[in-house]
Structures are given as structure tokens and as C-alpha cells.
Amino acid sequence: MSFFSNLFKFGSQNMAIDLGTANTLVYVQDQGIILNEPSVVAMETIGGFKKVKAVGDEAKMMMGKTPDSIEAIRPLRDGVIADIEIAEKMIEYFIKKVHGRNTMFRYPEITICVPSGSTSVERRAIRDAASNAGASEVYLILEPMAAAIGADMPVTEPVGSMVVDIGGGTTEVAVLSLRGLAYTTSVRTGGDKMDEAIVSYVRRHHNLLIGESTAERIKKDYGVAIVPDDGVGETITLKGRDLVNGVPKEITINQAHLAEALAEPIGAIVEGVRIALENTAPELAADIVDQGIVLTGGGALIRGLDEHLREETGLPVSIAEDPLSCVAVGTGRAMEDPIYRGVLMTA
């Protein structure tokens, strides 16, 4: 039996997958990150049967613009699988894209990161999706641990360090020491909630309905955590549908309005950090005063967020070198480097 399993693994490339709510990154052993695409699948219904029309970048471009026969679906919500069948198809597509079309005799070992607050049922769904998509072995790693490894934090040493990973669906706040999580909390607030906050702010104050893709673009280009020094900041032009007259309309808002719109989701993240600090053991808390807090994930790129956290906690706050790829790089390192093997789990 082992001969056949080794034969199937021959020529396969072990991979680490950061299965994110917004983006999926694939790290291949000895090669690094070779795929970074949105976690979106476009399904087309033809004669009552559904089939995959597009995955990743191509499917993302269709969001909010599809006819009735095509549906653009995001199979992950809040960092966990909401639609297991679509998630399987997406993982399978990414495995094939990485390996090339010839997946015969290629059964890679796959390491996937999961939110620290995910249940055993949610973890099993992720494992099953990867197994059905062609993995020979599936290992799981907790997201904050992967983020900390990717950010070059001293997770194997007896030193307390704190990481805040702000993803699309969840924000993971964790205190780490000696390859383990001394304390962790998962806040179901992330980039998606920020997009929703912008949509609802514009609807409430300007009677204008904008799409999620527009809100996401504004957040990335102009999003701020604190009101700019001049009280206004840059002005932004928005296009959407007027809810009063029902016709397309254009309005302008500024960064101060965006700071107001994002105040609630950012407040939830700050509260999660505060709760984690309150529950940290005194010796580890003393280390965090020296080490500070490291921000990772796409949400770390919101301008002024590090400064806002610094003011709220009184601790040094820094942003990881490449916050978007920290989790994928950390998951890959945990798969490759024997020093981190103890952090991997089987579901």
C-alpha cells in the first residue's frame, strides 16, 4: 500500500494554502507563493445543470454584473467554508492550476490555515474539501500562528509576542509563546465588514446604493482609521444608484466620512485586542511591552490603523513587511521547516 501511495506522491508538489475569505494564496514547497487569486467561483446554469464558468480573477470581475444564468459565489464567509461543494471546486481548480493540467500521479500533501475560533465541524469541512480536491494528506495550522511565522516573530522561543491578523472575514488576535497560543480570540470582523460599513454609510447619508466591489476599491485606495489632520483628507467620487429617483448618480465624499464609516468595524478590532491584553499572563504581558503588537493581513494596510491601535493600547505597533502574504508564507514555512512541525494539526 505504501508503495502505491509513494508512487502517487511522486512528482507531486506539497503545497500550503491560505484559504481566505477574500483571496486564496498557494505556496508551493521550495518555490514560494505562486498563486494569489480572489476566492470567487462563477457558476453557470445550463439546462438545469450547474457548471463552473470561471474561478479567481475572472470570476471576481463578474461579481455584481452577471445575468440570471450566471452566479458569482464566494464559498467562504467569516474565514470558514459556507458552501463546501463550491469550495471543493475552487481548491481543485487552484491545485490543477499550480500542477498544470496533468494531475495524474500527483497527490500532494496540503497544509491549510484555519481561524482559531473555527469549530471542529468547520475544520472537518476544510479537510474534506481539500481531500476531495486531490490531497493525499491534509494538515491544518491556526491562522494567527501562520501569520506570526510569516512575520518572522519568535514563536519557538519562550518570549511572549502578539499578532493581530486582519483578514477578509475574521480578525485573529493571539499571544504566542513556545510554538503555542497562550491566548487567542477570533473577532468576526474584517475587510468584508468594512466594505459593508461603507455601503451602509453611503446609503444612509446620501441615499446612494453602491456595490461591494466599489466599496472594496474605495477602502483599499482611500480607507483611513483616523480622521485626517485637516479634518477632510482626499475627496472621492462615487457612482451608484439613487434610491430616491432610481437613476444612476454620482456623489463626492471625503476621507473624514470614510473614517466615520469605518469607526464601528475598527472599534470591534480594537476591542478584541484589548480583551486579549486583559487575558494575557503577566510575564507574557511584560514581553509584549517590549516586543509590541505586529499587524498582518490586508486590513493592516488601512492607513492610520497602527497609529490608532498605538493610541488605544499605549503599546508599540508595527506592520509586517508584507502583510498580505504573511499567512501563506507562514503556512509554507511550517510545512517545510522541521522546527515548526509541532504547530501542524490533523483535523
Tab-separated table of C-alpha atoms in Angstrom:
chain	number	residue	atom	x	y	z
A	1	MET	CA	0.000	0.000	0.000
A	2	SER	CA	2.797	2.396	0.945
A	3	PHE	CA	4.496	1.657	-2.410
A	4	PHE	CA	1.380	2.834	-4.271
A	5	SER	CA	0.881	5.904	-2.079
A	6	ASN	CA	4.538	6.867	-2.645
A	7	LEU	CA	4.090	6.262	-6.383
A	8	PHE	CA	1.075	8.603	-6.420
A	9	LYS	CA	3.016	11.237	-4.497
A	10	PHE	CA	5.949	11.020	-6.925
A	11	GLY	CA	6.218	14.268	-8.893
A	12	SER	CA	3.654	15.985	-6.696
A	13	GLN	CA	4.474	19.308	-5.078
A	14	ASN	CA	3.443	19.748	-1.469
A	15	MET	CA	1.578	22.983	-1.052
A	16	ALA	CA	0.335	25.324	1.627
A	17	ILE	CA	-2.948	27.136	1.065
A	18	ASP	CA	-4.105	30.326	2.735
A	19	LEU	CA	-7.798	29.763	2.103
A	20	GLY	CA	-9.009	33.284	2.740
A	21	THR	CA	-12.480	34.805	2.643
A	22	ALA	CA	-11.324	37.387	0.086
A	23	ASN	CA	-8.215	35.835	-1.533
A	24	THR	CA	-6.630	32.400	-1.764
A	25	LEU	CA	-2.830	32.182	-1.849
A	26	VAL	CA	-0.972	28.991	-2.753
A	27	TYR	CA	2.601	28.397	-1.571
A	28	VAL	CA	4.478	25.532	-3.238
A	29	GLN	CA	7.348	23.782	-1.478
A	30	ASP	CA	10.777	25.223	-2.420
A	31	GLN	CA	9.133	27.748	-4.783
A	32	GLY	CA	7.249	30.197	-2.566
A	33	ILE	CA	3.892	31.825	-3.384
A	34	ILE	CA	2.965	31.103	-6.979
A	35	LEU	CA	-0.766	31.828	-6.956
A	36	ASN	CA	-2.798	34.683	-5.475
A	37	GLU	CA	-6.383	34.926	-6.686
A	38	PRO	CA	-9.765	36.027	-5.278
A	39	SER	CA	-11.837	33.329	-3.528
A	40	VAL	CA	-14.696	33.593	-6.027
A	41	VAL	CA	-16.329	30.978	-8.260
A	42	ALA	CA	-18.732	31.829	-11.109
A	43	MET	CA	-21.317	29.082	-11.704
A	44	GLU	CA	-23.351	28.909	-14.902
A	45	THR	CA	-26.708	27.100	-15.132
A	46	ILE	CA	-27.307	25.423	-18.499
A	47	GLY	CA	-30.399	23.231	-18.941
A	48	GLY	CA	-30.866	22.925	-15.182
A	49	PHE	CA	-27.261	21.775	-14.579
A	50	LYS	CA	-24.674	23.945	-12.882
A	51	LYS	CA	-21.104	24.046	-14.081
A	52	VAL	CA	-18.058	26.140	-13.237
A	53	LYS	CA	-17.667	29.031	-15.650
A	54	ALA	CA	-14.730	30.867	-14.026
A	55	VAL	CA	-12.642	30.863	-10.850
A	56	GLY	CA	-10.444	33.510	-9.237
A	57	ASP	CA	-9.635	36.770	-11.044
A	58	GLU	CA	-12.014	36.104	-13.927
A	59	ALA	CA	-14.913	35.280	-11.587
A	60	LYS	CA	-14.205	38.341	-9.403
A	61	MET	CA	-14.664	40.633	-12.415
A	62	MET	CA	-18.160	39.189	-12.872
A	63	MET	CA	-19.355	39.982	-9.327
A	64	GLY	CA	-22.443	42.175	-9.366
A	65	LYS	CA	-22.552	42.131	-13.168
A	66	THR	CA	-23.908	38.677	-14.037
A	67	PRO	CA	-27.079	37.712	-15.959
A	68	ASP	CA	-29.603	35.351	-14.321
A	69	SER	CA	-27.915	32.219	-15.689
A	70	ILE	CA	-24.543	33.009	-14.027
A	71	GLU	CA	-23.920	33.389	-10.313
A	72	ALA	CA	-20.655	34.628	-8.777
A	73	ILE	CA	-20.261	32.899	-5.400
A	74	ARG	CA	-17.801	33.385	-2.556
A	75	PRO	CA	-17.665	29.934	-0.920
A	76	LEU	CA	-16.034	31.238	2.281
A	77	ARG	CA	-17.641	33.504	4.846
A	78	ASP	CA	-16.009	34.690	8.061
A	79	GLY	CA	-12.917	32.626	7.277
A	80	VAL	CA	-14.742	29.282	7.109
A	81	ILE	CA	-16.409	27.306	4.322
A	82	ALA	CA	-20.032	28.315	3.761
A	83	ASP	CA	-20.544	26.247	0.583
A	84	ILE	CA	-18.477	23.046	0.641
A	85	GLU	CA	-19.231	21.915	-2.939
A	86	ILE	CA	-18.166	25.235	-4.455
A	87	ALA	CA	-15.119	25.350	-2.147
A	88	GLU	CA	-14.058	21.891	-3.384
A	89	LYS	CA	-14.300	23.033	-6.993
A	90	MET	CA	-12.266	26.140	-6.177
A	91	ILE	CA	-9.500	24.222	-4.350
A	92	GLU	CA	-9.417	21.623	-7.155
A	93	TYR	CA	-9.069	24.405	-9.749
A	94	PHE	CA	-6.180	26.000	-7.846
A	95	ILE	CA	-4.402	22.626	-7.409
A	96	LYS	CA	-4.723	21.965	-11.155
A	97	LYS	CA	-3.528	25.465	-11.980
A	98	VAL	CA	-0.438	25.003	-9.805
A	99	HIS	CA	0.341	21.480	-11.064
A	100	GLY	CA	-0.643	22.023	-14.668
A	101	ARG	CA	-3.413	20.020	-16.265
A	102	ASN	CA	-1.703	16.664	-15.793
A	103	THR	CA	-2.717	15.803	-12.230
A	104	MET	CA	-2.330	12.043	-12.828
A	105	PHE	CA	0.002	10.516	-10.193
A	106	ARG	CA	0.032	13.831	-8.369
A	107	TYR	CA	-1.396	13.722	-4.890
A	108	PRO	CA	0.219	16.488	-2.871
A	109	GLU	CA	0.283	16.954	0.870
A	110	ILE	CA	-1.624	20.126	1.616
A	111	THR	CA	-1.373	22.373	4.668
A	112	ILE	CA	-4.288	24.784	5.133
A	113	CYS	CA	-4.711	27.525	7.718
A	114	VAL	CA	-7.940	27.818	9.728
A	115	PRO	CA	-9.258	30.569	12.039
A	116	SER	CA	-8.515	29.935	15.716
A	117	GLY	CA	-12.228	30.264	16.518
A	118	SER	CA	-13.373	27.679	13.961
A	119	THR	CA	-15.296	24.661	15.243
A	120	SER	CA	-14.332	21.019	14.686
A	121	VAL	CA	-17.171	20.755	12.124
A	122	GLU	CA	-15.809	23.751	10.185
A	123	ARG	CA	-12.282	22.292	10.278
A	124	ARG	CA	-13.560	18.953	9.035
A	125	ALA	CA	-15.309	20.728	6.144
A	126	ILE	CA	-11.986	22.322	5.125
A	127	ARG	CA	-10.149	18.986	5.410
A	128	ASP	CA	-12.828	17.145	3.389
A	129	ALA	CA	-12.822	19.839	0.693
A	130	ALA	CA	-9.028	19.508	0.272
A	131	SER	CA	-9.133	15.680	0.359
A	132	ASN	CA	-11.872	15.530	-2.277
A	133	ALA	CA	-9.907	18.006	-4.400
A	134	GLY	CA	-6.962	15.596	-4.587
A	135	ALA	CA	-4.807	15.916	-1.447
A	136	SER	CA	-3.066	12.798	-0.099
A	137	GLU	CA	-2.650	14.253	3.408
A	138	VAL	CA	-4.232	17.379	4.884
A	139	TYR	CA	-2.675	19.285	7.771
A	140	LEU	CA	-4.164	22.320	9.460
A	141	ILE	CA	-2.454	25.278	11.106
A	142	LEU	CA	-4.101	28.035	13.126
A	143	GLU	CA	-4.147	31.340	11.246
A	144	PRO	CA	-2.515	33.532	13.931
A	145	MET	CA	0.349	31.042	14.270
A	146	ALA	CA	0.870	31.043	10.485
A	147	ALA	CA	0.751	34.866	10.424
A	148	ALA	CA	3.334	35.093	13.214
A	149	ILE	CA	5.715	32.645	11.478
A	150	GLY	CA	5.316	34.581	8.216
A	151	ALA	CA	6.069	37.856	10.013
A	152	ASP	CA	9.347	36.401	11.422
A	153	MET	CA	8.151	36.554	15.034
A	154	PRO	CA	9.984	34.435	17.651
A	155	VAL	CA	7.209	31.831	18.052
A	156	THR	CA	9.554	28.986	19.054
A	157	GLU	CA	11.192	30.916	21.906
A	158	PRO	CA	9.915	31.436	25.483
A	159	VAL	CA	9.028	35.035	24.647
A	160	GLY	CA	5.506	36.447	24.503
A	161	SER	CA	4.575	38.143	21.234
A	162	MET	CA	1.253	39.424	19.951
A	163	VAL	CA	-0.069	39.238	16.401
A	164	VAL	CA	-3.253	40.796	15.005
A	165	ASP	CA	-4.187	39.261	11.642
A	166	ILE	CA	-6.951	41.286	9.942
A	167	GLY	CA	-8.341	39.170	7.121
A	168	GLY	CA	-11.412	39.432	4.899
A	169	GLY	CA	-13.804	37.624	7.232
A	170	THR	CA	-12.152	37.497	10.649
A	171	THR	CA	-9.563	39.272	12.753
A	172	GLU	CA	-7.348	36.875	14.685
A	173	VAL	CA	-5.759	38.250	17.847
A	174	ALA	CA	-3.246	35.962	19.551
A	175	VAL	CA	-0.479	35.933	22.141
A	176	LEU	CA	2.149	33.329	21.194
A	177	SER	CA	4.975	31.612	23.020
A	178	LEU	CA	6.878	28.313	22.632
A	179	ARG	CA	5.097	27.132	19.434
A	180	GLY	CA	1.692	27.570	21.046
A	181	LEU	CA	-1.093	30.070	21.516
A	182	ALA	CA	-1.096	31.352	25.094
A	183	TYR	CA	-4.307	33.240	24.372
A	184	THR	CA	-6.320	33.698	21.202
A	185	THR	CA	-9.586	35.303	20.210
A	186	SER	CA	-11.263	35.399	16.813
A	187	VAL	CA	-13.305	38.544	16.073
A	188	ARG	CA	-15.787	38.041	13.231
A	189	THR	CA	-14.913	41.437	11.793
A	190	GLY	CA	-12.588	42.048	8.865
A	191	GLY	CA	-12.375	43.548	5.404
A	192	ASP	CA	-15.902	42.396	4.437
A	193	LYS	CA	-17.478	44.164	7.415
A	194	MET	CA	-15.553	47.327	6.461
A	195	ASP	CA	-16.964	47.118	2.913
A	196	GLU	CA	-20.482	46.670	4.326
A	197	ALA	CA	-19.953	49.654	6.649
A	198	ILE	CA	-19.022	51.872	3.669
A	199	VAL	CA	-22.064	50.656	1.662
A	200	SER	CA	-24.452	51.338	4.552
A	201	TYR	CA	-22.872	54.758	5.348
A	202	VAL	CA	-23.304	55.946	1.735
A	203	ARG	CA	-26.871	54.605	1.643
A	204	ARG	CA	-27.788	56.231	4.960
A	205	HIS	CA	-26.218	59.644	4.351
A	206	HIS	CA	-26.545	60.061	0.583
A	207	ASN	CA	-29.407	57.743	-0.484
A	208	LEU	CA	-26.990	56.103	-2.915
A	209	LEU	CA	-26.628	52.362	-3.383
A	210	ILE	CA	-23.126	51.193	-4.299
A	211	GLY	CA	-21.869	47.649	-4.888
A	212	GLU	CA	-19.465	45.660	-2.700
A	213	SER	CA	-16.723	45.843	-5.347
A	214	THR	CA	-16.934	49.666	-5.384
A	215	ALA	CA	-16.822	49.772	-1.566
A	216	GLU	CA	-13.789	47.461	-1.532
A	217	ARG	CA	-11.936	49.628	-4.063
A	218	ILE	CA	-12.636	52.803	-2.038
A	219	LYS	CA	-11.486	51.099	1.168
A	220	LYS	CA	-8.207	49.990	-0.433
A	221	ASP	CA	-7.452	53.318	-2.109
A	222	TYR	CA	-8.714	55.814	0.470
A	223	GLY	CA	-9.621	53.952	3.691
A	224	VAL	CA	-8.383	55.603	6.907
A	225	ALA	CA	-8.737	54.613	10.556
A	226	ILE	CA	-8.437	58.147	11.941
A	227	VAL	CA	-9.731	61.486	10.661
A	228	PRO	CA	-7.015	63.258	8.590
A	229	ASP	CA	-5.175	66.196	10.205
A	230	ASP	CA	-7.027	68.776	8.109
A	231	GLY	CA	-10.391	67.228	9.047
A	232	VAL	CA	-11.218	66.422	5.387
A	233	GLY	CA	-8.468	64.491	3.558
A	234	GLU	CA	-8.819	63.463	-0.071
A	235	THR	CA	-12.164	63.675	-1.881
A	236	ILE	CA	-13.598	60.603	-3.571
A	237	THR	CA	-16.128	60.372	-6.412
A	238	LEU	CA	-18.700	57.584	-6.087
A	239	LYS	CA	-21.093	56.255	-8.693
A	240	GLY	CA	-24.164	54.206	-7.889
A	241	ARG	CA	-27.951	54.104	-7.996
A	242	ASP	CA	-30.011	56.909	-6.450
A	243	LEU	CA	-32.506	55.269	-4.075
A	244	VAL	CA	-34.963	58.164	-4.339
A	245	ASN	CA	-35.182	58.582	-8.132
A	246	GLY	CA	-33.895	55.131	-9.125
A	247	VAL	CA	-31.400	56.536	-11.650
A	248	PRO	CA	-27.582	56.307	-11.735
A	249	LYS	CA	-25.940	59.161	-9.835
A	250	GLU	CA	-22.509	60.467	-8.843
A	251	ILE	CA	-21.572	61.984	-5.463
A	252	THR	CA	-18.379	63.051	-3.684
A	253	ILE	CA	-17.334	62.176	-0.140
A	254	ASN	CA	-14.027	62.654	1.685
A	255	GLN	CA	-11.701	60.604	3.894
A	256	ALA	CA	-13.186	62.060	7.081
A	257	HIS	CA	-16.510	60.450	6.052
A	258	LEU	CA	-14.699	57.140	5.457
A	259	ALA	CA	-13.104	57.297	8.917
A	260	GLU	CA	-16.616	57.770	10.352
A	261	ALA	CA	-17.970	54.865	8.270
A	262	LEU	CA	-15.140	52.522	9.362
A	263	ALA	CA	-15.285	53.523	13.057
A	264	GLU	CA	-17.518	50.592	14.075
A	265	PRO	CA	-15.593	47.663	12.486
A	266	ILE	CA	-12.257	49.178	13.559
A	267	GLY	CA	-13.656	49.663	17.074
A	268	ALA	CA	-14.522	45.926	17.179
A	269	ILE	CA	-10.913	45.056	16.238
A	270	VAL	CA	-9.525	47.375	18.937
A	271	GLU	CA	-11.893	45.801	21.477
A	272	GLY	CA	-10.634	42.313	20.502
A	273	VAL	CA	-7.031	43.452	21.089
A	274	ARG	CA	-7.994	44.939	24.458
A	275	ILE	CA	-9.714	41.717	25.584
A	276	ALA	CA	-6.635	39.690	24.563
A	277	LEU	CA	-4.341	42.007	26.551
A	278	GLU	CA	-6.604	41.735	29.625
A	279	ASN	CA	-6.403	37.928	29.479
A	280	THR	CA	-2.644	37.698	28.972
A	281	ALA	CA	-0.458	36.259	31.749
A	282	PRO	CA	1.692	38.927	33.494
A	283	GLU	CA	5.055	37.534	32.293
A	284	LEU	CA	3.865	37.445	28.687
A	285	ALA	CA	2.346	40.922	29.038
A	286	ALA	CA	5.779	42.193	30.130
A	287	ASP	CA	7.284	40.743	26.913
A	288	ILE	CA	4.579	42.388	24.778
A	289	VAL	CA	5.510	45.795	26.238
A	290	ASP	CA	8.998	45.246	24.734
A	291	GLN	CA	8.036	43.355	21.574
A	292	GLY	CA	4.898	45.318	20.744
A	293	ILE	CA	1.995	44.250	18.523
A	294	VAL	CA	2.509	43.149	14.911
A	295	LEU	CA	-0.284	43.713	12.365
A	296	THR	CA	-0.714	41.320	9.422
A	297	GLY	CA	-3.432	40.673	6.815
A	298	GLY	CA	-4.958	43.014	4.240
A	299	GLY	CA	-6.704	45.097	6.920
A	300	ALA	CA	-3.289	46.162	8.255
A	301	LEU	CA	-2.963	48.342	5.138
A	302	ILE	CA	-5.780	50.688	6.270
A	303	ARG	CA	-3.951	53.967	6.749
A	304	GLY	CA	-3.510	55.088	10.338
A	305	LEU	CA	-4.666	51.786	11.881
A	306	ASP	CA	-1.285	51.162	13.541
A	307	GLU	CA	-1.330	54.713	14.942
A	308	HIS	CA	-4.909	54.272	16.203
A	309	LEU	CA	-4.011	50.998	17.982
A	310	ARG	CA	-0.921	52.648	19.452
A	311	GLU	CA	-3.073	55.394	20.963
A	312	GLU	CA	-5.677	52.946	22.286
A	313	THR	CA	-3.241	50.455	23.886
A	314	GLY	CA	-0.158	52.532	24.654
A	315	LEU	CA	1.991	49.758	23.134
A	316	PRO	CA	4.363	49.882	20.150
A	317	VAL	CA	2.525	48.712	16.998
A	318	SER	CA	4.242	47.732	13.750
A	319	ILE	CA	3.018	46.411	10.396
A	320	ALA	CA	4.593	43.214	8.987
A	321	GLU	CA	6.816	43.630	5.945
A	322	ASP	CA	4.339	42.056	3.513
A	323	PRO	CA	1.083	41.804	5.493
A	324	LEU	CA	-0.976	40.302	2.638
A	325	SER	CA	1.208	37.209	2.234
A	326	CYS	CA	2.238	36.602	5.885
A	327	VAL	CA	-0.258	33.785	6.483
A	328	ALA	CA	0.607	31.965	3.232
A	329	VAL	CA	4.371	32.306	3.815
A	330	GLY	CA	3.994	31.168	7.442
A	331	THR	CA	1.885	28.157	6.418
A	332	GLY	CA	4.535	27.250	3.833
A	333	ARG	CA	7.386	27.565	6.322
A	334	ALA	CA	5.519	25.417	8.859
A	335	MET	CA	5.175	22.750	6.147
A	336	GLU	CA	8.855	22.925	5.066
A	337	ASP	CA	10.805	23.586	8.259
A	338	PRO	CA	11.013	20.764	10.868
A	339	ILE	CA	11.382	23.375	13.647
A	340	TYR	CA	7.713	24.330	13.152
A	341	ARG	CA	6.308	20.824	12.649
A	342	GLY	CA	4.790	20.843	16.133
A	343	VAL	CA	2.296	23.566	15.167
A	344	LEU	CA	0.556	21.468	12.481
A	345	MET	CA	-2.631	19.575	13.317
A	346	THR	CA	-4.670	16.867	11.666
A	347	ALA	CA	-8.412	17.519	11.682
